[in-house]
Short mmCIF file of N, CA, C and O and ligand atoms in Angstrom, two decimals:
data_model
loop_
_atom_site.label_atom_id
_atom_site.label_comp_id
_atom_site.label_asym_id
_atom_site.label_seq_id
_atom_site.Cartn_x
_atom_site.Cartn_y
_atom_site.Cartn_z
N MET A 1 0.67 -1.40 0.11
CA MET A 1 0.09 0.17 0.01
C MET A 1 0.89 1.10 -0.04
O MET A 1 0.22 2.51 -0.43
N GLN A 2 2.18 0.97 1.00
CA GLN A 2 2.84 2.34 0.63
C GLN A 2 3.81 2.85 -0.15
O GLN A 2 4.40 3.49 -0.24
N GLN A 3 3.33 1.48 -1.62
CA GLN A 3 4.39 1.98 -2.95
C GLN A 3 3.73 3.31 -3.64
O GLN A 3 4.00 3.58 -4.41
N ASN A 4 1.92 3.44 -3.52
CA ASN A 4 1.28 4.14 -4.04
C ASN A 4 1.82 5.66 -3.01
O ASN A 4 1.47 5.77 -2.06
N GLY A 5 1.73 6.63 -4.17
CA GLY A 5 2.16 7.94 -3.43
C GLY A 5 0.67 8.50 -2.59
O GLY A 5 0.95 8.99 -1.52
N ASN A 6 -0.24 8.52 -3.19
CA ASN A 6 -1.42 8.80 -2.40
C ASN A 6 -1.98 8.36 -1.34
O ASN A 6 -2.09 8.48 -0.11
N LEU A 7 -1.79 6.62 -1.51
CA LEU A 7 -2.05 6.00 0.08
C LEU A 7 -1.29 6.05 1.01
O LEU A 7 -1.30 6.37 2.16
N ALA A 8 0.46 6.24 0.82
CA ALA A 8 1.35 6.04 1.67
C ALA A 8 1.10 7.69 2.16
O ALA A 8 1.35 7.47 3.47
N ARG A 9 0.76 8.75 1.66
CA ARG A 9 0.37 10.14 2.36
C ARG A 9 -0.58 9.82 3.40
O ARG A 9 -0.57 10.50 4.44
N HIS A 10 -1.75 9.02 3.40
CA HIS A 10 -2.84 8.94 3.97
C HIS A 10 -2.24 8.11 5.09
O HIS A 10 -2.42 8.06 6.50
N ILE A 11 -1.76 6.79 5.00
CA ILE A 11 -1.51 6.05 5.96
C ILE A 11 0.19 6.15 6.59
O ILE A 11 -0.15 6.03 7.77
N GLY A 12 0.75 7.39 5.83
CA GLY A 12 1.91 8.30 6.86
C GLY A 12 1.39 9.03 7.96
O GLY A 12 1.75 9.12 8.80
N GLY A 13 0.28 9.16 7.36
CA GLY A 13 -0.40 10.83 7.74
C GLY A 13 -0.84 10.11 9.01
O GLY A 13 -0.86 10.49 10.47
N ALA A 14 -1.29 8.86 9.26
CA ALA A 14 -2.24 8.23 10.39
C ALA A 14 -1.12 7.73 11.35
O ALA A 14 -1.38 6.77 12.53
N GLY A 15 0.50 7.36 10.83
CA GLY A 15 1.37 6.96 11.70
C GLY A 15 0.99 5.27 12.07
O GLY A 15 0.60 4.77 12.52
N TRP A 16 1.77 4.86 10.59
CA TRP A 16 1.28 3.26 10.31
C TRP A 16 2.53 2.18 10.98
O TRP A 16 1.82 1.76 11.84
N ASN A 17 3.53 3.08 11.72
CA ASN A 17 4.52 2.36 12.92
C ASN A 17 3.52 1.95 14.15
O ASN A 17 3.05 1.27 14.92
N GLN A 18 2.68 3.45 14.43
CA GLN A 18 1.86 3.19 15.92
C GLN A 18 0.25 2.65 15.89
O GLN A 18 -0.07 1.81 16.58
N ILE A 19 0.14 2.64 14.21
CA ILE A 19 -0.74 1.42 14.19
C ILE A 19 -0.92 0.13 14.45
O ILE A 19 -1.31 -0.84 15.08
N VAL A 20 0.20 -0.29 13.87
CA VAL A 20 1.10 -1.51 14.06
C VAL A 20 1.51 -2.10 15.56
O VAL A 20 0.93 -3.46 16.12
N ARG A 21 2.11 -0.84 16.32
CA ARG A 21 2.38 -1.04 17.49
C ARG A 21 1.37 -1.59 18.10
O ARG A 21 1.32 -2.25 19.33
N ARG A 22 0.01 -0.42 18.34
CA ARG A 22 -1.20 -0.85 19.00
C ARG A 22 -1.50 -2.32 18.53
O ARG A 22 -2.12 -2.45 19.91
N LEU A 23 -1.64 -2.63 17.44
CA LEU A 23 -2.43 -3.69 17.17
C LEU A 23 -1.43 -4.54 17.79
O LEU A 23 -2.05 -5.83 18.49
N ARG A 24 0.15 -5.15 17.93
CA ARG A 24 0.29 -5.94 18.69
C ARG A 24 0.31 -5.90 20.21
O ARG A 24 0.32 -6.92 20.70
N ASP A 25 0.24 -4.58 20.54
CA ASP A 25 0.16 -4.73 22.10
C ASP A 25 -1.67 -5.30 22.38
O ASP A 25 -1.81 -6.21 23.03
N LYS A 26 -2.61 -4.93 21.42
CA LYS A 26 -3.84 -5.34 21.91
C LYS A 26 -4.06 -6.90 21.31
O LYS A 26 -4.38 -7.60 22.19
N CYS A 27 -3.41 -7.21 20.70
CA CYS A 27 -3.00 -8.74 20.10
C CYS A 27 -2.28 -9.65 21.31
O CYS A 27 -2.73 -10.53 22.02
N LYS A 28 -1.73 -9.13 22.20
CA LYS A 28 -0.76 -9.66 22.98
C LYS A 28 -1.48 -9.58 24.37
O LYS A 28 -2.03 -10.38 24.86
N TRP A 29 -2.39 -8.07 24.72
CA TRP A 29 -3.28 -7.85 25.41
C TRP A 29 -4.45 -9.47 25.63
O TRP A 29 -4.75 -9.36 26.78
N HIS A 30 -5.14 -9.53 24.51
CA HIS A 30 -6.38 -10.36 24.38
C HIS A 30 -5.52 -12.11 23.69
O HIS A 30 -6.54 -12.21 23.51
N ARG A 31 -4.17 -11.99 23.62
CA ARG A 31 -4.33 -13.28 23.61
C ARG A 31 -4.27 -13.74 22.30
O ARG A 31 -4.99 -14.30 22.10
N ARG A 32 -4.00 -12.67 21.24
CA ARG A 32 -4.28 -13.39 19.91
C ARG A 32 -3.13 -12.99 19.01
O ARG A 32 -2.34 -12.58 19.28
N THR A 33 -3.20 -13.76 17.77
CA THR A 33 -2.35 -13.63 17.18
C THR A 33 -1.93 -12.77 15.90
O THR A 33 -3.26 -12.57 15.28
N LEU A 34 -1.12 -12.15 15.67
CA LEU A 34 -1.28 -10.65 14.43
C LEU A 34 -0.04 -11.66 13.66
O LEU A 34 0.75 -11.88 14.12
N VAL A 35 -0.76 -11.54 12.72
CA VAL A 35 0.08 -11.90 11.12
C VAL A 35 0.37 -10.92 10.33
O VAL A 35 -0.64 -10.12 9.93
N ILE A 36 1.57 -10.29 10.15
CA ILE A 36 1.32 -8.91 9.27
C ILE A 36 2.43 -9.61 8.08
O ILE A 36 3.46 -9.95 8.25
N ALA A 37 1.23 -9.24 6.95
CA ALA A 37 1.92 -9.64 5.27
C ALA A 37 2.95 -9.04 4.82
O ALA A 37 2.88 -7.30 5.09
N ASP A 38 3.98 -9.63 4.41
CA ASP A 38 5.24 -8.61 3.95
C ASP A 38 4.46 -7.56 2.82
O ASP A 38 3.83 -8.22 2.01
N LYS A 39 5.38 -6.39 2.59
CA LYS A 39 4.61 -5.33 1.80
C LYS A 39 4.74 -5.91 0.23
O LYS A 39 3.99 -5.56 -0.39
N TRP A 40 5.53 -7.01 -0.18
CA TRP A 40 5.44 -7.39 -1.27
C TRP A 40 4.52 -8.25 -1.75
O TRP A 40 4.57 -9.38 -2.82
N PHE A 41 3.93 -9.06 -0.45
CA PHE A 41 3.06 -10.04 -1.21
C PHE A 41 2.11 -9.82 -1.78
O PHE A 41 1.49 -8.94 -1.78
N PRO A 42 1.83 -10.94 -2.88
CA PRO A 42 0.97 -9.97 -4.15
C PRO A 42 -0.39 -10.64 -3.84
O PRO A 42 -1.18 -10.88 -4.60
N SER A 43 -1.22 -9.74 -2.93
CA SER A 43 -2.49 -10.06 -2.45
C SER A 43 -3.64 -9.43 -3.29
O SER A 43 -4.45 -10.51 -3.67
N SER A 44 -3.10 -8.51 -4.19
CA SER A 44 -4.25 -8.20 -5.25
C SER A 44 -3.82 -9.08 -6.74
O SER A 44 -4.87 -8.82 -7.70
N GLN A 45 -2.78 -9.23 -6.68
CA GLN A 45 -2.28 -9.98 -7.93
C GLN A 45 -2.61 -11.12 -8.18
O GLN A 45 -2.92 -11.84 -9.35
N ARG A 46 -2.77 -12.39 -6.86
CA ARG A 46 -3.03 -13.61 -6.79
C ARG A 46 -4.09 -13.57 -7.10
O ARG A 46 -5.04 -13.29 -6.43
N CYS A 47 -4.68 -15.21 -7.49
CA CYS A 47 -6.12 -15.75 -7.84
C CYS A 47 -6.21 -16.27 -6.42
O CYS A 47 -5.54 -17.14 -6.62
N SER A 48 -7.69 -15.68 -6.09
CA SER A 48 -7.90 -16.39 -4.76
C SER A 48 -8.25 -17.84 -4.97
O SER A 48 -8.09 -18.83 -3.99
N GLU A 49 -8.77 -18.22 -6.13
CA GLU A 49 -9.60 -19.19 -6.73
C GLU A 49 -8.37 -20.91 -7.26
O GLU A 49 -8.17 -21.79 -6.61
N CYS A 50 -7.28 -20.05 -7.88
CA CYS A 50 -6.38 -21.19 -8.25
C CYS A 50 -5.09 -20.94 -7.92
O CYS A 50 -4.00 -21.61 -8.28
N GLY A 51 -4.51 -19.72 -7.54
CA GLY A 51 -3.17 -19.22 -7.40
C GLY A 51 -2.63 -18.69 -8.48
O GLY A 51 -1.44 -18.03 -8.21
N HIS A 52 -3.04 -18.52 -9.63
CA HIS A 52 -2.18 -17.65 -10.52
C HIS A 52 -1.95 -16.58 -10.14
O HIS A 52 -3.04 -15.59 -9.53
N VAL A 53 -0.59 -16.00 -10.49
CA VAL A 53 -0.44 -14.79 -9.90
C VAL A 53 -0.32 -14.15 -11.35
O VAL A 53 0.02 -14.09 -12.50
N ASP A 54 -1.13 -12.98 -11.69
CA ASP A 54 -1.88 -12.60 -12.75
C ASP A 54 -0.78 -11.07 -12.93
O ASP A 54 -0.90 -10.48 -14.32
N GLY A 55 -0.11 -10.35 -12.08
CA GLY A 55 0.67 -9.47 -12.45
C GLY A 55 0.29 -8.38 -12.06
O GLY A 55 -0.56 -8.01 -11.65
N LYS A 56 0.88 -7.24 -12.10
CA LYS A 56 0.81 -6.13 -11.48
C LYS A 56 -0.46 -5.13 -12.13
O LYS A 56 -0.79 -5.60 -13.30
N LYS A 57 -1.11 -4.48 -11.30
CA LYS A 57 -2.49 -3.80 -11.57
C LYS A 57 -2.03 -2.41 -11.07
O LYS A 57 -2.09 -2.36 -10.05
N SER A 58 -2.57 -1.39 -11.76
CA SER A 58 -2.93 -0.21 -11.44
C SER A 58 -4.13 0.28 -10.35
O SER A 58 -5.15 -0.74 -10.36
N LEU A 59 -4.18 0.79 -9.82
CA LEU A 59 -5.12 0.96 -8.64
C LEU A 59 -6.85 1.07 -9.38
O LEU A 59 -7.59 1.32 -8.59
N ASP A 60 -6.64 1.83 -10.71
CA ASP A 60 -7.98 1.98 -11.09
C ASP A 60 -8.53 0.83 -11.75
O ASP A 60 -9.46 0.79 -11.70
N VAL A 61 -7.99 -0.35 -11.71
CA VAL A 61 -8.45 -1.91 -12.16
C VAL A 61 -8.96 -2.35 -10.65
O VAL A 61 -8.37 -2.66 -9.81
N ARG A 62 -10.27 -2.23 -10.57
CA ARG A 62 -10.93 -2.54 -9.36
C ARG A 62 -11.47 -4.16 -9.60
O ARG A 62 -11.68 -4.74 -8.58
N ASP A 63 -11.58 -4.68 -10.89
CA ASP A 63 -11.98 -5.86 -10.95
C ASP A 63 -11.14 -6.50 -12.24
O ASP A 63 -10.89 -5.88 -13.08
N TRP A 64 -11.01 -7.70 -12.01
CA TRP A 64 -10.01 -8.34 -13.34
C TRP A 64 -10.58 -9.90 -13.33
O TRP A 64 -11.28 -10.41 -12.47
N THR A 65 -10.14 -10.49 -14.40
CA THR A 65 -10.44 -11.98 -14.64
C THR A 65 -9.30 -12.84 -14.99
O THR A 65 -8.07 -12.17 -15.51
N CYS A 66 -8.97 -13.56 -13.88
CA CYS A 66 -7.85 -14.56 -14.06
C CYS A 66 -7.95 -15.42 -15.25
O CYS A 66 -8.50 -16.07 -15.80
N ASP A 67 -6.63 -15.09 -15.96
CA ASP A 67 -6.53 -15.80 -17.42
C ASP A 67 -6.21 -17.03 -17.47
O ASP A 67 -6.59 -17.75 -18.12
N GLU A 68 -5.99 -18.23 -15.76
CA GLU A 68 -5.86 -19.19 -15.79
C GLU A 68 -7.38 -20.15 -15.57
O GLU A 68 -7.50 -21.45 -16.64
N CYS A 69 -7.92 -19.36 -14.86
CA CYS A 69 -9.24 -19.95 -14.45
C CYS A 69 -10.51 -19.80 -14.74
O CYS A 69 -11.60 -19.95 -14.43
N GLY A 70 -10.22 -18.17 -15.27
CA GLY A 70 -11.64 -16.94 -15.83
C GLY A 70 -12.40 -16.76 -14.51
O GLY A 70 -13.32 -16.14 -14.95
N THR A 71 -12.03 -16.87 -13.44
CA THR A 71 -12.68 -16.18 -12.22
C THR A 71 -12.62 -14.73 -12.46
O THR A 71 -11.43 -14.13 -12.53
N CYS A 72 -13.98 -13.92 -12.45
CA CYS A 72 -13.74 -12.90 -12.23
C CYS A 72 -13.75 -12.09 -10.44
O CYS A 72 -14.42 -12.68 -9.75
N HIS A 73 -12.68 -11.19 -10.31
CA HIS A 73 -12.49 -11.09 -9.24
C HIS A 73 -12.67 -9.53 -8.79
O HIS A 73 -12.62 -8.69 -9.60
N ASP A 74 -13.44 -9.17 -7.13
CA ASP A 74 -13.59 -7.78 -7.14
C ASP A 74 -12.25 -7.48 -6.52
O ASP A 74 -11.58 -8.49 -5.65
N ARG A 75 -10.88 -6.49 -7.02
CA ARG A 75 -9.99 -6.63 -6.71
C ARG A 75 -9.84 -6.42 -4.92
O ARG A 75 -8.78 -7.27 -4.78
N ASP A 76 -10.23 -5.49 -4.17
CA ASP A 76 -10.32 -5.54 -2.68
C ASP A 76 -10.74 -7.10 -2.10
O ASP A 76 -9.88 -7.80 -0.80
N ILE A 77 -11.84 -7.64 -2.57
CA ILE A 77 -12.31 -8.97 -1.85
C ILE A 77 -11.23 -10.08 -2.33
O ILE A 77 -11.18 -10.67 -1.38
N ASN A 78 -10.60 -10.39 -3.43
CA ASN A 78 -9.86 -10.89 -3.76
C ASN A 78 -8.70 -11.14 -2.59
O ASN A 78 -8.14 -12.24 -2.56
N ALA A 79 -8.11 -9.59 -2.75
CA ALA A 79 -6.99 -9.69 -1.80
C ALA A 79 -7.24 -9.98 -0.48
O ALA A 79 -6.13 -10.29 0.60
N ALA A 80 -8.38 -9.50 0.24
CA ALA A 80 -8.74 -10.02 1.26
C ALA A 80 -8.99 -11.26 1.75
O ALA A 80 -8.47 -12.26 2.45
N LYS A 81 -9.37 -11.99 0.20
CA LYS A 81 -9.37 -13.83 0.58
C LYS A 81 -8.18 -14.31 0.62
O LYS A 81 -7.84 -15.06 1.39
N ASN A 82 -7.02 -13.35 -0.08
CA ASN A 82 -5.74 -14.31 -0.44
C ASN A 82 -5.42 -13.83 1.56
O ASN A 82 -4.48 -14.86 1.57
N LEU A 83 -5.20 -12.54 1.87
CA LEU A 83 -4.78 -12.16 3.18
C LEU A 83 -4.74 -13.47 4.18
O LEU A 83 -4.35 -13.79 4.79
N SER A 84 -6.57 -13.61 4.20
CA SER A 84 -6.76 -14.27 5.27
C SER A 84 -6.41 -15.86 4.83
O SER A 84 -6.31 -16.26 5.96
N ARG A 85 -6.82 -16.38 4.02
CA ARG A 85 -6.07 -17.61 3.62
C ARG A 85 -4.71 -18.07 3.97
O ARG A 85 -4.11 -18.90 4.62
N VAL A 86 -3.78 -16.80 3.54
CA VAL A 86 -2.30 -17.46 3.89
C VAL A 86 -1.86 -16.73 5.45
O VAL A 86 -1.32 -17.59 5.96
N GLY A 87 -2.98 -16.35 5.98
CA GLY A 87 -2.69 -15.34 7.38
C GLY A 87 -3.00 -17.03 8.04
O GLY A 87 -2.30 -16.94 8.94
N GLN A 88 -4.37 -17.86 8.04
CA GLN A 88 -4.82 -18.51 8.52
C GLN A 88 -3.55 -19.82 8.15
O GLN A 88 -3.50 -20.77 9.48
N THR A 89 -3.14 -20.42 7.35
CA THR A 89 -1.97 -21.33 6.80
C THR A 89 -0.67 -20.87 7.70
O THR A 89 0.07 -21.71 8.52
N ARG A 90 -0.17 -19.58 7.65
CA ARG A 90 0.65 -19.22 8.21
C ARG A 90 0.56 -19.52 9.78
O ARG A 90 1.91 -20.28 10.32
N ILE A 91 -0.44 -19.26 10.37
CA ILE A 91 -0.67 -19.75 11.79
C ILE A 91 -0.24 -21.12 12.10
O ILE A 91 -0.09 -22.07 13.04
N GLN A 92 -1.01 -21.95 11.52
CA GLN A 92 -1.26 -23.25 11.09
C GLN A 92 -0.19 -23.89 10.90
O GLN A 92 -0.17 -25.02 11.53
N ALA A 93 0.76 -23.48 9.97
CA ALA A 93 1.48 -24.12 9.66
C ALA A 93 3.17 -23.19 8.93
O ALA A 93 2.96 -23.06 7.94
N PRO A 94 3.46 -22.47 10.01
CA PRO A 94 4.36 -21.52 9.39
C PRO A 94 5.48 -22.17 8.26
O PRO A 94 5.81 -20.82 7.94
N GLY A 95 5.87 -23.08 8.33
CA GLY A 95 6.72 -23.23 7.10
C GLY A 95 6.53 -23.68 5.81
O GLY A 95 7.35 -23.99 5.08
N ASP A 96 5.20 -23.80 5.93
CA ASP A 96 4.45 -24.28 3.65
C ASP A 96 4.15 -23.12 2.98
O ASP A 96 3.99 -23.34 2.59
N LEU A 97 4.55 -21.83 3.43
CA LEU A 97 4.25 -21.02 2.18
C LEU A 97 5.50 -20.17 1.67
O LEU A 97 5.85 -18.90 2.00
N GLY A 98 6.62 -20.71 1.18
CA GLY A 98 7.82 -20.34 0.87
C GLY A 98 8.42 -19.86 1.53
O GLY A 98 9.12 -20.12 3.06
N LYS A 99 8.96 -18.22 1.11
CA LYS A 99 9.81 -17.37 1.99
C LYS A 99 9.52 -17.60 3.72
O LYS A 99 8.29 -16.87 4.05
N PRO A 100 10.40 -17.79 4.77
CA PRO A 100 9.45 -18.12 5.59
C PRO A 100 10.10 -16.38 6.51
O PRO A 100 8.84 -16.01 7.64
N ASP A 101 10.54 -15.32 5.92
CA ASP A 101 10.39 -14.01 6.02
C ASP A 101 9.34 -13.39 5.53
O ASP A 101 8.88 -11.98 5.71
N ALA A 102 8.35 -13.97 4.67
CA ALA A 102 7.25 -13.23 4.14
C ALA A 102 6.41 -12.73 4.66
O ALA A 102 5.51 -11.65 4.67
N PHE A 103 6.27 -13.28 6.32
CA PHE A 103 5.31 -12.89 6.72
C PHE A 103 5.55 -12.90 8.52
O PHE A 103 6.70 -13.90 8.45
N GLU A 104 5.33 -11.80 8.99
CA GLU A 104 5.65 -12.04 10.40
C GLU A 104 4.58 -12.27 11.63
O GLU A 104 3.44 -11.97 11.31
N VAL A 105 4.44 -13.43 12.57
CA VAL A 105 3.68 -13.88 13.22
C VAL A 105 4.08 -13.74 14.41
O VAL A 105 5.13 -13.58 15.17
N VAL A 106 3.16 -12.45 15.31
CA VAL A 106 3.43 -12.03 16.51
C VAL A 106 1.99 -12.48 17.47
O VAL A 106 1.30 -12.44 17.14
N GLY A 107 2.56 -13.33 18.76
CA GLY A 107 1.98 -13.86 19.67
C GLY A 107 1.65 -14.65 19.16
O GLY A 107 1.54 -15.60 17.97
N SER A 108 0.64 -15.26 20.25
CA SER A 108 0.05 -16.64 19.82
C SER A 108 -1.23 -16.87 20.74
O SER A 108 -1.13 -16.76 22.12
N GLY A 109 -2.27 -16.69 20.06
CA GLY A 109 -3.56 -16.82 20.55
C GLY A 109 -3.44 -18.04 20.63
O GLY A 109 -5.18 -18.94 20.96
N ARG A 110 -3.09 -19.05 20.81
CA ARG A 110 -3.59 -20.66 20.37
C ARG A 110 -2.99 -21.31 21.68
O ARG A 110 -2.16 -21.17 22.11
ZN1 ZN B 1 -7.53 -18.40 -11.26
#
């Protein structure tokens, strides 16, 4: 998100590091697990149905169709599905998703 100039200004203005720090504190306090995706994880580019990585898209592309399986995606819903699935998998099987440093798992709510 911080690669985009407009989004970076808004996120930076909100104090991204402060948000992350507060999330960590809240998760620790409530005994929850926080999984932080690496900024390079292609959540908007990966098809949540078949896993095909379709390539970079400008922010004005809100819907796209996977070249491999033909599934039509809303950009944000697809990204949310990818992040949710990968986060759950990262918690349950930390070594199963490629680069071990692609995600940061903080705390343990289990
Ligand atoms: Zn697909």
